[in-house]
Amino acid sequence: MSTKIFAHRGYSAKYPENTMPAFLAAHQCGAHGIELDVQLSKDGVPVIIHDEAVNRTTNGKGLVKDMTASCLTKLNAGQRFKWLNRKAAIPTLEEVLDWLSKTNLILNIELKNSVFPYKGMEEKVIKMVHDFDLSSRIIYSSFNHDSLVKIHKIDSSAETAALYKKAMPVPWEYAKSIHASAIHPHYRNVTKELIETAQQHHIQVRAYTVNKTKLIKQLISWKIAGIITDNPCHALSCLESSK
Ligand code: G3P
Ligand code: MG
């Protein structure tokens, strides 16, 4: 199976991260999938944003968990991108799934629930995915591995992936122990041996966040399952030239 290219927070090298313009641009350049970050608003709506606070990426201030969805979606998430002649708001997960259902993209939903646990988040996200009939195209990932176990309990057919930053001794065994079908390591932890051994154990490897040409080409030559990158167009051209 050829390596799949996932746009990290959408085409975030050029567009405001985790916004519809970034997702549309990733789709337009031919990415196989999109990775995005989900949190819950004060009124329990799954919204797409990376940080626990809105300060870095929007013109607002405060924590996502303390603001209603209606407040959050009115913020400008594209203020640093003056050239962008369309609105870039914080999207809701519902909005993204509605759009995604009209494409053939794979979606990696990262649950950002390591700092705040967001009670009931897993149930809400899974229900929404089921309502759009998108289960077969979704990969759930999180640094909070208890959350992945919870997802498996709610939906045993859900594909889950363990995110991790620091090296693990036997990650494929660990993945199996939490019912995950994949590992999403930081790229520094990835070796040819890791990919090959994990694959022998039927565990897929997708590395994040890979932007350097040399590394992208190396991972493709090692037949990694997925590359999560800020610049999907560039990674796709590396993939094309490797054929
Ligand atoms: O899911 C891969 C990657 O997004 C994890 O790190 O901090 O960019 O969400 P982060
Ligand atoms: Mg992420």
PDB file of C-alpha atoms and ligand atoms in Angstrom:
ATOM      1  CA  MET A   1       0.000   0.000   0.000  1.00  0.00           C
ATOM      2  CA  SER A   2       1.284   3.389  -0.977  1.00  0.00           C
ATOM      3  CA  THR A   3       1.911   6.056   1.671  1.00  0.00           C
ATOM      4  CA  LYS A   4      -1.069   8.306   2.409  1.00  0.00           C
ATOM      5  CA  ILE A   5      -0.514  12.042   2.816  1.00  0.00           C
ATOM      6  CA  PHE A   6      -2.450  13.763   5.604  1.00  0.00           C
ATOM      7  CA  ALA A   7      -2.705  17.543   5.789  1.00  0.00           C
ATOM      8  CA  HIS A   8      -1.808  18.549   9.350  1.00  0.00           C
ATOM      9  CA  ARG A   9      -4.509  20.972  10.587  1.00  0.00           C
ATOM     10  CA  GLY A  10      -5.347  21.211   6.858  1.00  0.00           C
ATOM     11  CA  TYR A  11      -2.889  22.846   4.459  1.00  0.00           C
ATOM     12  CA  SER A  12      -1.495  24.767   7.431  1.00  0.00           C
ATOM     13  CA  ALA A  13       1.784  25.754   5.758  1.00  0.00           C
ATOM     14  CA  LYS A  14      -0.189  28.249   3.651  1.00  0.00           C
ATOM     15  CA  TYR A  15      -3.652  28.668   5.186  1.00  0.00           C
ATOM     16  CA  PRO A  16      -4.944  29.348   8.701  1.00  0.00           C
ATOM     17  CA  GLU A  17      -4.681  26.076  10.607  1.00  0.00           C
ATOM     18  CA  ASN A  18      -7.823  24.077  11.398  1.00  0.00           C
ATOM     19  CA  THR A  19     -10.086  26.223   9.207  1.00  0.00           C
ATOM     20  CA  MET A  20     -12.215  25.420   6.155  1.00  0.00           C
ATOM     21  CA  PRO A  21      -9.866  27.294   3.756  1.00  0.00           C
ATOM     22  CA  ALA A  22      -7.019  25.031   4.954  1.00  0.00           C
ATOM     23  CA  PHE A  23      -9.153  21.895   4.530  1.00  0.00           C
ATOM     24  CA  LEU A  24     -10.413  22.927   1.084  1.00  0.00           C
ATOM     25  CA  ALA A  25      -6.880  23.706  -0.093  1.00  0.00           C
ATOM     26  CA  ALA A  26      -5.639  20.314   1.123  1.00  0.00           C
ATOM     27  CA  HIS A  27      -8.425  18.611  -0.789  1.00  0.00           C
ATOM     28  CA  GLN A  28      -7.705  20.674  -3.902  1.00  0.00           C
ATOM     29  CA  CYS A  29      -4.053  19.700  -3.972  1.00  0.00           C
ATOM     30  CA  GLY A  30      -4.997  16.009  -3.748  1.00  0.00           C
ATOM     31  CA  ALA A  31      -4.219  15.078  -0.135  1.00  0.00           C
ATOM     32  CA  HIS A  32      -5.500  11.639   0.837  1.00  0.00           C
ATOM     33  CA  GLY A  33      -6.562  12.820   4.255  1.00  0.00           C
ATOM     34  CA  ILE A  34      -6.841  15.639   6.743  1.00  0.00           C
ATOM     35  CA  GLU A  35      -5.785  15.771  10.374  1.00  0.00           C
ATOM     36  CA  LEU A  36      -7.596  18.172  12.701  1.00  0.00           C
ATOM     37  CA  ASP A  37      -7.926  18.846  16.440  1.00  0.00           C
ATOM     38  CA  VAL A  38     -11.233  18.682  18.317  1.00  0.00           C
ATOM     39  CA  GLN A  39     -12.240  20.225  21.644  1.00  0.00           C
ATOM     40  CA  LEU A  40     -15.588  20.974  23.282  1.00  0.00           C
ATOM     41  CA  SER A  41     -17.099  24.427  23.711  1.00  0.00           C
ATOM     42  CA  LYS A  42     -18.756  25.522  26.979  1.00  0.00           C
ATOM     43  CA  ASP A  43     -22.101  24.307  25.632  1.00  0.00           C
ATOM     44  CA  GLY A  44     -20.613  20.946  24.607  1.00  0.00           C
ATOM     45  CA  VAL A  45     -20.228  21.463  20.853  1.00  0.00           C
ATOM     46  CA  PRO A  46     -17.219  19.753  19.181  1.00  0.00           C
ATOM     47  CA  VAL A  47     -15.149  22.546  17.599  1.00  0.00           C
ATOM     48  CA  ILE A  48     -11.937  22.463  15.587  1.00  0.00           C
ATOM     49  CA  ILE A  49      -9.006  24.180  17.279  1.00  0.00           C
ATOM     50  CA  HIS A  50      -5.556  23.102  18.427  1.00  0.00           C
ATOM     51  CA  ASP A  51      -4.793  25.123  21.569  1.00  0.00           C
ATOM     52  CA  GLU A  52      -6.897  25.041  24.724  1.00  0.00           C
ATOM     53  CA  ALA A  53      -6.992  28.861  24.483  1.00  0.00           C
ATOM     54  CA  VAL A  54      -8.110  30.854  21.447  1.00  0.00           C
ATOM     55  CA  ASN A  55      -5.393  33.523  21.889  1.00  0.00           C
ATOM     56  CA  ARG A  56      -2.736  32.297  19.435  1.00  0.00           C
ATOM     57  CA  THR A  57      -4.900  31.534  16.418  1.00  0.00           C
ATOM     58  CA  THR A  58      -7.790  34.001  16.689  1.00  0.00           C
ATOM     59  CA  ASN A  59      -8.625  37.588  17.584  1.00  0.00           C
ATOM     60  CA  GLY A  60     -10.219  36.412  20.863  1.00  0.00           C
ATOM     61  CA  LYS A  61      -8.954  35.653  24.349  1.00  0.00           C
ATOM     62  CA  GLY A  62      -9.800  32.842  26.745  1.00  0.00           C
ATOM     63  CA  LEU A  63     -10.265  29.112  26.969  1.00  0.00           C
ATOM     64  CA  VAL A  64     -12.289  27.132  24.450  1.00  0.00           C
ATOM     65  CA  LYS A  65     -14.062  25.329  27.301  1.00  0.00           C
ATOM     66  CA  ASP A  66     -15.295  28.649  28.730  1.00  0.00           C
ATOM     67  CA  MET A  67     -16.821  29.967  25.486  1.00  0.00           C
ATOM     68  CA  THR A  68     -20.019  28.926  23.741  1.00  0.00           C
ATOM     69  CA  ALA A  69     -19.911  27.586  20.188  1.00  0.00           C
ATOM     70  CA  SER A  70     -21.730  30.662  18.955  1.00  0.00           C
ATOM     71  CA  CYS A  71     -19.018  32.862  20.502  1.00  0.00           C
ATOM     72  CA  LEU A  72     -16.168  30.714  19.194  1.00  0.00           C
ATOM     73  CA  THR A  73     -17.415  30.531  15.621  1.00  0.00           C
ATOM     74  CA  LYS A  74     -17.710  34.330  15.426  1.00  0.00           C
ATOM     75  CA  LEU A  75     -13.965  34.765  16.054  1.00  0.00           C
ATOM     76  CA  ASN A  76     -11.554  35.433  13.230  1.00  0.00           C
ATOM     77  CA  ALA A  77      -9.125  32.516  12.926  1.00  0.00           C
ATOM     78  CA  GLY A  78      -7.452  33.950   9.832  1.00  0.00           C
ATOM     79  CA  GLN A  79      -6.359  37.372  11.009  1.00  0.00           C
ATOM     80  CA  ARG A  80      -2.676  36.707  10.292  1.00  0.00           C
ATOM     81  CA  PHE A  81      -3.546  35.817   6.681  1.00  0.00           C
ATOM     82  CA  LYS A  82      -4.449  39.263   5.307  1.00  0.00           C
ATOM     83  CA  TRP A  83      -4.325  38.047   1.683  1.00  0.00           C
ATOM     84  CA  LEU A  84      -7.075  35.491   2.278  1.00  0.00           C
ATOM     85  CA  ASN A  85     -10.213  36.960   0.715  1.00  0.00           C
ATOM     86  CA  ARG A  86     -12.620  34.642   2.520  1.00  0.00           C
ATOM     87  CA  LYS A  87     -13.727  34.149   6.083  1.00  0.00           C
ATOM     88  CA  ALA A  88     -11.674  31.805   8.239  1.00  0.00           C
ATOM     89  CA  ALA A  89     -13.650  30.912  11.324  1.00  0.00           C
ATOM     90  CA  ILE A  90     -13.254  28.162  13.895  1.00  0.00           C
ATOM     91  CA  PRO A  91     -15.344  25.423  12.277  1.00  0.00           C
ATOM     92  CA  THR A  92     -17.580  23.037  14.181  1.00  0.00           C
ATOM     93  CA  LEU A  93     -16.944  19.317  13.670  1.00  0.00           C
ATOM     94  CA  GLU A  94     -20.431  19.064  12.194  1.00  0.00           C
ATOM     95  CA  GLU A  95     -19.559  21.620   9.509  1.00  0.00           C
ATOM     96  CA  VAL A  96     -16.389  19.741   8.590  1.00  0.00           C
ATOM     97  CA  LEU A  97     -18.102  16.340   8.495  1.00  0.00           C
ATOM     98  CA  ASP A  98     -20.877  17.749   6.307  1.00  0.00           C
ATOM     99  CA  TRP A  99     -18.288  18.999   3.810  1.00  0.00           C
ATOM    100  CA  LEU A 100     -16.120  15.862   4.115  1.00  0.00           C
ATOM    101  CA  SER A 101     -19.070  13.598   3.342  1.00  0.00           C
ATOM    102  CA  LYS A 102     -19.095  15.110  -0.174  1.00  0.00           C
ATOM    103  CA  THR A 103     -15.417  14.225  -0.735  1.00  0.00           C
ATOM    104  CA  ASN A 104     -13.501  10.957  -0.567  1.00  0.00           C
ATOM    105  CA  LEU A 105     -11.027  12.202   2.047  1.00  0.00           C
ATOM    106  CA  ILE A 106      -9.910  10.226   5.083  1.00  0.00           C
ATOM    107  CA  LEU A 107     -10.225  12.184   8.320  1.00  0.00           C
ATOM    108  CA  ASN A 108      -7.896  11.882  11.301  1.00  0.00           C
ATOM    109  CA  ILE A 109      -9.788  13.358  14.245  1.00  0.00           C
ATOM    110  CA  GLU A 110      -7.359  14.148  17.029  1.00  0.00           C
ATOM    111  CA  LEU A 111      -9.173  14.473  20.347  1.00  0.00           C
ATOM    112  CA  LYS A 112      -7.393  17.255  22.229  1.00  0.00           C
ATOM    113  CA  ASN A 113      -8.314  16.066  25.685  1.00  0.00           C
ATOM    114  CA  SER A 114      -5.028  15.713  27.540  1.00  0.00           C
ATOM    115  CA  VAL A 115      -5.226  19.053  29.381  1.00  0.00           C
ATOM    116  CA  PHE A 116      -9.011  19.204  29.887  1.00  0.00           C
ATOM    117  CA  PRO A 117     -10.752  15.822  29.800  1.00  0.00           C
ATOM    118  CA  TYR A 118     -13.991  17.157  28.147  1.00  0.00           C
ATOM    119  CA  LYS A 119     -16.590  14.849  29.670  1.00  0.00           C
ATOM    120  CA  GLY A 120     -18.682  13.032  27.070  1.00  0.00           C
ATOM    121  CA  MET A 121     -16.502  14.139  24.172  1.00  0.00           C
ATOM    122  CA  GLU A 122     -15.923  10.646  22.772  1.00  0.00           C
ATOM    123  CA  GLU A 123     -19.673   9.836  22.701  1.00  0.00           C
ATOM    124  CA  LYS A 124     -20.473  13.143  20.989  1.00  0.00           C
ATOM    125  CA  VAL A 125     -17.808  12.836  18.319  1.00  0.00           C
ATOM    126  CA  ILE A 126     -18.631   9.202  17.526  1.00  0.00           C
ATOM    127  CA  LYS A 127     -22.352   9.937  17.299  1.00  0.00           C
ATOM    128  CA  MET A 128     -21.709  12.757  14.853  1.00  0.00           C
ATOM    129  CA  VAL A 129     -19.461  10.542  12.717  1.00  0.00           C
ATOM    130  CA  HIS A 130     -22.164   7.851  12.682  1.00  0.00           C
ATOM    131  CA  ASP A 131     -24.883  10.382  11.825  1.00  0.00           C
ATOM    132  CA  PHE A 132     -22.896  11.352   8.713  1.00  0.00           C
ATOM    133  CA  ASP A 133     -22.217   7.672   7.992  1.00  0.00           C
ATOM    134  CA  LEU A 134     -18.485   8.373   7.864  1.00  0.00           C
ATOM    135  CA  SER A 135     -17.133   5.692  10.242  1.00  0.00           C
ATOM    136  CA  SER A 136     -15.137   3.891   7.544  1.00  0.00           C
ATOM    137  CA  ARG A 137     -13.151   7.053   6.725  1.00  0.00           C
ATOM    138  CA  ILE A 138     -12.299   8.145  10.268  1.00  0.00           C
ATOM    139  CA  ILE A 139      -9.135   7.562  12.305  1.00  0.00           C
ATOM    140  CA  TYR A 140      -9.434   8.711  15.920  1.00  0.00           C
ATOM    141  CA  SER A 141      -6.158   9.687  17.593  1.00  0.00           C
ATOM    142  CA  SER A 142      -5.158  11.209  20.911  1.00  0.00           C
ATOM    143  CA  PHE A 143      -2.243  11.653  23.271  1.00  0.00           C
ATOM    144  CA  ASN A 144      -4.786  10.657  25.933  1.00  0.00           C
ATOM    145  CA  HIS A 145      -4.787   6.905  25.486  1.00  0.00           C
ATOM    146  CA  ASP A 146      -7.559   6.331  28.044  1.00  0.00           C
ATOM    147  CA  SER A 147      -9.733   8.247  25.617  1.00  0.00           C
ATOM    148  CA  LEU A 148      -8.824   5.786  22.831  1.00  0.00           C
ATOM    149  CA  VAL A 149      -9.824   2.872  25.067  1.00  0.00           C
ATOM    150  CA  LYS A 150     -13.116   4.646  25.704  1.00  0.00           C
ATOM    151  CA  ILE A 151     -13.665   5.065  21.955  1.00  0.00           C
ATOM    152  CA  HIS A 152     -13.070   1.353  21.462  1.00  0.00           C
ATOM    153  CA  LYS A 153     -15.614   0.581  24.203  1.00  0.00           C
ATOM    154  CA  ILE A 154     -18.229   2.782  22.533  1.00  0.00           C
ATOM    155  CA  ASP A 155     -17.517   1.524  19.014  1.00  0.00           C
ATOM    156  CA  SER A 156     -15.339  -1.577  18.746  1.00  0.00           C
ATOM    157  CA  SER A 157     -14.994  -1.102  14.977  1.00  0.00           C
ATOM    158  CA  ALA A 158     -13.591   2.440  15.312  1.00  0.00           C
ATOM    159  CA  GLU A 159     -10.038   2.834  14.071  1.00  0.00           C
ATOM    160  CA  THR A 160      -7.867   4.382  16.787  1.00  0.00           C
ATOM    161  CA  ALA A 161      -4.242   5.528  16.760  1.00  0.00           C
ATOM    162  CA  ALA A 162      -1.964   6.211  19.726  1.00  0.00           C
ATOM    163  CA  LEU A 163      -0.160   9.530  19.461  1.00  0.00           C
ATOM    164  CA  TYR A 164       3.182   9.736  21.253  1.00  0.00           C
ATOM    165  CA  LYS A 165       6.131  12.099  21.443  1.00  0.00           C
ATOM    166  CA  LYS A 166       8.802  10.148  23.305  1.00  0.00           C
ATOM    167  CA  ALA A 167      10.160   6.774  22.183  1.00  0.00           C
ATOM    168  CA  MET A 168       8.341   3.669  23.421  1.00  0.00           C
ATOM    169  CA  PRO A 169      10.090   0.295  23.785  1.00  0.00           C
ATOM    170  CA  VAL A 170       7.536  -1.916  21.979  1.00  0.00           C
ATOM    171  CA  PRO A 171       4.893   0.418  20.551  1.00  0.00           C
ATOM    172  CA  TRP A 172       3.106  -2.208  18.435  1.00  0.00           C
ATOM    173  CA  GLU A 173       2.447  -4.360  21.529  1.00  0.00           C
ATOM    174  CA  TYR A 174       1.322  -1.291  23.424  1.00  0.00           C
ATOM    175  CA  ALA A 175      -1.037  -0.345  20.564  1.00  0.00           C
ATOM    176  CA  LYS A 176      -2.562  -3.820  20.630  1.00  0.00           C
ATOM    177  CA  SER A 177      -3.029  -3.613  24.403  1.00  0.00           C
ATOM    178  CA  ILE A 178      -5.217  -0.514  24.000  1.00  0.00           C
ATOM    179  CA  HIS A 179      -7.020  -1.897  20.886  1.00  0.00           C
ATOM    180  CA  ALA A 180      -5.407   0.698  18.611  1.00  0.00           C
ATOM    181  CA  SER A 181      -4.810  -0.256  14.986  1.00  0.00           C
ATOM    182  CA  ALA A 182      -2.112   2.346  14.481  1.00  0.00           C
ATOM    183  CA  ILE A 183       0.588   4.404  16.118  1.00  0.00           C
ATOM    184  CA  HIS A 184       1.170   8.077  15.337  1.00  0.00           C
ATOM    185  CA  PRO A 185       4.697   8.795  16.616  1.00  0.00           C
ATOM    186  CA  HIS A 186       6.620  12.021  16.412  1.00  0.00           C
ATOM    187  CA  TYR A 187       8.888  11.564  13.371  1.00  0.00           C
ATOM    188  CA  ARG A 188      12.032  11.420  15.544  1.00  0.00           C
ATOM    189  CA  ASN A 189      10.882   8.034  16.856  1.00  0.00           C
ATOM    190  CA  VAL A 190      10.483   6.479  13.418  1.00  0.00           C
ATOM    191  CA  THR A 191      12.975   4.003  11.996  1.00  0.00           C
ATOM    192  CA  LYS A 192      12.740   1.529   9.120  1.00  0.00           C
ATOM    193  CA  GLU A 193      12.697  -1.283  11.702  1.00  0.00           C
ATOM    194  CA  LEU A 194       9.816   0.303  13.610  1.00  0.00           C
ATOM    195  CA  ILE A 195       7.719   0.556  10.447  1.00  0.00           C
ATOM    196  CA  GLU A 196       8.512  -2.991   9.342  1.00  0.00           C
ATOM    197  CA  THR A 197       7.960  -4.600  12.734  1.00  0.00           C
ATOM    198  CA  ALA A 198       4.764  -2.685  13.408  1.00  0.00           C
ATOM    199  CA  GLN A 199       3.454  -3.695   9.988  1.00  0.00           C
ATOM    200  CA  GLN A 200       4.274  -7.354  10.713  1.00  0.00           C
ATOM    201  CA  HIS A 201       2.058  -6.936  13.781  1.00  0.00           C
ATOM    202  CA  HIS A 202      -0.682  -5.318  11.634  1.00  0.00           C
ATOM    203  CA  ILE A 203      -0.123  -1.947  13.256  1.00  0.00           C
ATOM    204  CA  GLN A 204       0.007   1.016  10.852  1.00  0.00           C
ATOM    205  CA  VAL A 205       2.534   3.799  11.381  1.00  0.00           C
ATOM    206  CA  ARG A 206       1.771   7.424  10.534  1.00  0.00           C
ATOM    207  CA  ALA A 207       4.391   9.993  11.526  1.00  0.00           C
ATOM    208  CA  TYR A 208       3.808  13.614  12.486  1.00  0.00           C
ATOM    209  CA  THR A 209       4.687  16.411  11.641  1.00  0.00           C
ATOM    210  CA  VAL A 210       6.931  15.771   8.659  1.00  0.00           C
ATOM    211  CA  ASN A 211       7.865  18.795   6.551  1.00  0.00           C
ATOM    212  CA  LYS A 212      11.475  18.231   5.445  1.00  0.00           C
ATOM    213  CA  THR A 213      11.926  16.854   1.940  1.00  0.00           C
ATOM    214  CA  LYS A 214      14.694  14.400   2.871  1.00  0.00           C
ATOM    215  CA  LEU A 215      12.650  12.852   5.659  1.00  0.00           C
ATOM    216  CA  ILE A 216       9.456  12.720   3.603  1.00  0.00           C
ATOM    217  CA  LYS A 217      11.337  10.837   0.862  1.00  0.00           C
ATOM    218  CA  GLN A 218      12.976   8.501   3.380  1.00  0.00           C
ATOM    219  CA  LEU A 219       9.669   7.622   5.057  1.00  0.00           C
ATOM    220  CA  ILE A 220       8.061   6.987   1.656  1.00  0.00           C
ATOM    221  CA  SER A 221      10.944   4.669   0.702  1.00  0.00           C
ATOM    222  CA  TRP A 222      10.399   2.817   4.005  1.00  0.00           C
ATOM    223  CA  LYS A 223       6.754   2.358   3.007  1.00  0.00           C
ATOM    224  CA  ILE A 224       5.274   4.175   5.987  1.00  0.00           C
ATOM    225  CA  ALA A 225       1.445   4.072   6.013  1.00  0.00           C
ATOM    226  CA  GLY A 226       0.982   7.788   6.515  1.00  0.00           C
ATOM    227  CA  ILE A 227       2.753  11.126   6.641  1.00  0.00           C
ATOM    228  CA  ILE A 228       1.109  13.987   8.519  1.00  0.00           C
ATOM    229  CA  THR A 229       2.463  17.220   7.069  1.00  0.00           C
ATOM    230  CA  ASP A 230       1.779  20.958   7.017  1.00  0.00           C
ATOM    231  CA  ASN A 231       2.424  21.031   3.262  1.00  0.00           C
ATOM    232  CA  PRO A 232       0.479  18.222   1.572  1.00  0.00           C
ATOM    233  CA  CYS A 233       1.239  19.549  -1.945  1.00  0.00           C
ATOM    234  CA  HIS A 234       4.948  19.174  -1.376  1.00  0.00           C
ATOM    235  CA  ALA A 235       4.627  15.706   0.208  1.00  0.00           C
ATOM    236  CA  LEU A 236       2.460  14.598  -2.723  1.00  0.00           C
ATOM    237  CA  SER A 237       5.083  15.748  -5.202  1.00  0.00           C
ATOM    238  CA  CYS A 238       7.694  13.723  -3.253  1.00  0.00           C
ATOM    239  CA  LEU A 239       5.355  10.719  -3.422  1.00  0.00           C
ATOM    240  CA  GLU A 240       4.859  11.197  -7.149  1.00  0.00           C
ATOM    241  CA  SER A 241       8.601  11.440  -7.823  1.00  0.00           C
ATOM    242  CA  SER A 242       9.226   8.253  -5.816  1.00  0.00           C
ATOM    243  CA  LYS A 243       7.134   6.181  -8.269  1.00  0.00           C
TER     244      LYS A 243
HETATM  245  O1  G3P B   1      -1.956  14.317  15.087  1.00  0.00           O
HETATM  246  C1  G3P B   1      -0.640  14.668  14.837  1.00  0.00           C
HETATM  247  C2  G3P B   1      -0.281  15.990  15.447  1.00  0.00           C
HETATM  248  O2  G3P B   1      -1.282  16.917  15.151  1.00  0.00           O
HETATM  249  C3  G3P B   1      -0.098  15.916  16.941  1.00  0.00           C
HETATM  250  O3  G3P B   1       0.402  17.086  17.494  1.00  0.00           O
HETATM  251  O4  G3P B   1       0.215  19.224  18.645  1.00  0.00           O
HETATM  252  O5  G3P B   1       0.143  19.176  16.170  1.00  0.00           O
HETATM  253  O6  G3P B   1      -1.783  18.340  17.492  1.00  0.00           O
HETATM  254  P1  G3P B   1      -0.294  18.510  17.432  1.00  0.00           P
HETATM  255 MG    MG B   2      -3.152  17.514  15.956  1.00  0.00          MG
END
